[in-house]
Structure formats: C-alpha cells, structure tokens
Coordinates of C-alpha atoms and ligand atoms in Angstrom, one line a residue:
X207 CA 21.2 9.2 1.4
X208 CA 21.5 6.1 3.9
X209 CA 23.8 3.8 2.8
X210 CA 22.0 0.4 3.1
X211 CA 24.3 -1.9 5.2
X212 CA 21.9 -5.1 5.4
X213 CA 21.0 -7.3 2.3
X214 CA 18.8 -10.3 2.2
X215 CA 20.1 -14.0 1.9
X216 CA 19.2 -16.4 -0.2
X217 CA 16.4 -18.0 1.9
X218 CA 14.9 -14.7 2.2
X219 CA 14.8 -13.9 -1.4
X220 CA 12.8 -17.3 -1.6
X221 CA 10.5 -16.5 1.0
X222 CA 10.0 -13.3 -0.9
X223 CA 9.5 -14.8 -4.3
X224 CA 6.4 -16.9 -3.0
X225 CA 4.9 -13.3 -1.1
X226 CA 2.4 -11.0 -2.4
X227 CA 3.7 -8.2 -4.3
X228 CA 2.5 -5.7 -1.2
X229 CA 4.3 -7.7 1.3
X230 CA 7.3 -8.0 -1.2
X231 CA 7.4 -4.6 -1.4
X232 CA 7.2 -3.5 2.0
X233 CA 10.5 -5.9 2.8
X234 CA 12.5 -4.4 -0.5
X235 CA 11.5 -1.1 1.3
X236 CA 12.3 -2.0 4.3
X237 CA 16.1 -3.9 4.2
X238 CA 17.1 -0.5 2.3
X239 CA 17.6 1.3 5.5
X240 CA 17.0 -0.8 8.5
X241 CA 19.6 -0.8 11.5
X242 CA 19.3 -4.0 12.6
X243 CA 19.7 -7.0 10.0
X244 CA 16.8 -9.6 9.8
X245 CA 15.7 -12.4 7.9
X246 CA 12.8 -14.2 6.7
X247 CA 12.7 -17.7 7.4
X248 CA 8.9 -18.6 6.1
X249 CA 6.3 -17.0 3.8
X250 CA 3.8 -20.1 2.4
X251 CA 3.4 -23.3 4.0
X252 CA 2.0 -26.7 3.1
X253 CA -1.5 -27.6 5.2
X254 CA 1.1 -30.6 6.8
X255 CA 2.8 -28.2 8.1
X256 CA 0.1 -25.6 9.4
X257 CA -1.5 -28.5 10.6
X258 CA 2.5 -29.6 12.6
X259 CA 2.5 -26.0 13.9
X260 CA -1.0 -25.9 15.3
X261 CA -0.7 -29.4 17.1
X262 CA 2.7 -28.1 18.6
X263 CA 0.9 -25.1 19.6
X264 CA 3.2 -22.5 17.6
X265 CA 0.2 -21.7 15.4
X266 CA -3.5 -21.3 16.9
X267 CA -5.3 -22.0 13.2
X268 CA -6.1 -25.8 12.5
X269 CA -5.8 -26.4 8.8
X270 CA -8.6 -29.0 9.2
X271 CA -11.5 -26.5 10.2
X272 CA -12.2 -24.3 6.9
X273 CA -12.8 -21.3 8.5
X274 CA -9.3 -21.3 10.3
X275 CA -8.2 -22.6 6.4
X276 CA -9.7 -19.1 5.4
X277 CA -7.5 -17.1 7.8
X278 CA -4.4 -18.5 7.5
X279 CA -2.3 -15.6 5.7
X280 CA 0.4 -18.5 5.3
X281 CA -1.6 -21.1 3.5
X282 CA -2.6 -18.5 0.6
X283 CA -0.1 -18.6 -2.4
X284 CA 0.5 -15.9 -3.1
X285 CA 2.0 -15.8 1.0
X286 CA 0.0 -12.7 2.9
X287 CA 2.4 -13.5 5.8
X288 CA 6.0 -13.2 6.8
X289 CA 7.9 -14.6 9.7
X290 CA 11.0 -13.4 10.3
X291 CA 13.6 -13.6 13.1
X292 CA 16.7 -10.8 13.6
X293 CA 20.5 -12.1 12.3
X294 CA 21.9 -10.2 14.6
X295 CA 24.0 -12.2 17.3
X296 CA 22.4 -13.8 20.0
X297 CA 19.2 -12.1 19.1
X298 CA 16.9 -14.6 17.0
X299 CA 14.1 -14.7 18.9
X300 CA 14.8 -11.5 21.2
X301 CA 11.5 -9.9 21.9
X302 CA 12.7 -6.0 21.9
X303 CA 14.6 -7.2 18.9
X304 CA 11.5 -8.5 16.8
X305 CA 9.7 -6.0 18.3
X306 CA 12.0 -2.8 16.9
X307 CA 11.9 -5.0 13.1
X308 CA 7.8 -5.2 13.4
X309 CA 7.5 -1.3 14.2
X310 CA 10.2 -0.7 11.4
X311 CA 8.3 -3.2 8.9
X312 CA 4.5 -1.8 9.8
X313 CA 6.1 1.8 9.0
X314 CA 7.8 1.1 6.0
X315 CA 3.9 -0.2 5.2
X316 CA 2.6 2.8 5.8
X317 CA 4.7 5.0 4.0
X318 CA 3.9 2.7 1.1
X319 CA 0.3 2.9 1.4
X320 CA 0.1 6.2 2.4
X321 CA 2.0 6.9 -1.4
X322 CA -0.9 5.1 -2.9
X323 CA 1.3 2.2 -3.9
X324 CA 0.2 -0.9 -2.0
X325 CA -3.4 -1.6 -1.2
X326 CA -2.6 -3.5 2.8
X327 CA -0.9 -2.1 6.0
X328 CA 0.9 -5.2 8.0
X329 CA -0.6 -6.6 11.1
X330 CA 1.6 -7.9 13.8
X331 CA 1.6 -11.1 15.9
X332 CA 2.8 -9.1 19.0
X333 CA -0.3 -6.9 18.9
X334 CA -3.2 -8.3 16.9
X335 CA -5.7 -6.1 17.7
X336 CA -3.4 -3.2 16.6
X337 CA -4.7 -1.0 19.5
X338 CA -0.6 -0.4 20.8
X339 CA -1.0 -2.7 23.4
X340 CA 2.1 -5.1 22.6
X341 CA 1.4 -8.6 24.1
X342 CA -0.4 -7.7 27.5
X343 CA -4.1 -7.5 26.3
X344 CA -3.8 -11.0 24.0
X345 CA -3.2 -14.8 24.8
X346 CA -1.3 -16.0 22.1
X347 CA 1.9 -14.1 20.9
X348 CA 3.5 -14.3 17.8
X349 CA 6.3 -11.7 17.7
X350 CA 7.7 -13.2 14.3
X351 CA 4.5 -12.7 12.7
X352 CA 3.4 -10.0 9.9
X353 CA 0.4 -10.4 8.0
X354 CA -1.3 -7.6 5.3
X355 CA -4.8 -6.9 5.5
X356 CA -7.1 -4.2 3.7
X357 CA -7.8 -0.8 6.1
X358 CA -11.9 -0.4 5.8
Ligands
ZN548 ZN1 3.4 -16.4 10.8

C-alpha cells in the first residue's frame, strides 16, 4: 500500500466541488498516490472571465461566438475542465513538470474507465489531438489544461 504523501488544499477542494463527478473522481484517484504534489487553481469560470482569457490570448475560445460558448469545458457548471499547476518548488508552470501530472491524471482516467466507473477519459491541452505528439504538431499549448470527453 502507498502511503499517500500529497493532499489537496483548500482552493483545490473548491475547484473540485464545482467539477463533474468524473473529473472529481479522477483527481480523488489521482492525489492518492502521485509523486509530485499539484494543485488546482480553476474548474468553472464566469463568461467575463473566458471572455478576459481569450482577449489576453491565454484561451483561444471567445465566449461571445456560441459555438466556441459550446466548447468551453470551463463555462459548463458542472466544470468538464481542470487547470492545475505543480506545488512543487520552483516548478509552477514547468513544462516536464505539468507534463509528468497530465500523463499521471489521463492514467488514473483510464484505470477509472477501464473499471466501468466513469463514462470520459481526460484530454490534455499539451496534446489535443491525443495522437502522442506533445506540443510539436499544434499551435496553441495549454499544458495546465484537462478536459473529459466521451470515447466513441
Ligand atoms: Zn483550462
């Protein structure tokens, strides 16, 4: 048994609370056993604030067009997204860092689904097209970014 040395703070659990019970899940799952500690620092957001993100160029969906409206994991309540950064030292945005939480995230998805006990996998910011090609065959990155979606 793997003694679980990380534990999510208090503006984690509130991310969480606002999360879809898949993506809930995954994160309980997750923070059991992970090696490096991370937290999550947004789930749902406000259209003013999709709208402040995509004008800043953080977030390529403008709130005012419908159909971006319609694929904004964020904007749903319950959240289908997650952004989280690592808490470990000097690390916050560390790419290799984010990128070792995603693949330990998507996994702890997949064992989940796998089980029969959540209906999404996650899809990541760093490789959107899920074909293992992390950020060189895509324009925009979002390495903080997890998202569910349905498998066909
Ligand atoms: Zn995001």
């Amino acid at each position: 048994m793997i003694e679980q040395k990380y534990f999510f703070g208090r503006k984690s659990k509130a991310c969480l609370e606002q999360c879809h019970p898949d993506l809930r899940r995954i994160h309980e799952l997750a923070i059991k056993s992970i090696p490096v500690d991370y937290g999550i620092h947004e789930a749902h957001r406000d259209r003013e604030t999709q709208l402040a993100y995509f004008l800043d160029g953080k977030s390529r969906l403008d709130p005012r067009k419908p159909e971006h409206r319609k694929k904004s994991k964020h904007l749903r309540l319950p959240a289908e997204a997650t952004d989280f950064h690592s808490s470990e030292k000097g690390t916050t945005w560390h790419r290799p860092t984010l990128s070792f939480i995603a693949g330990y995230l998507m996994c702890a998805a997949d064992l989940l689904y796998n089980a029969g006990e959540i209906e999404h996998r996650l899809r990541w910011g760093g490789d959107w097209d899920m074909d293992g090609q992390i950020s060189v065959d895509q324009s925009f990155d979002d390495f903080p970014h997890l998202e569910l979606y349905k498998p066909q």
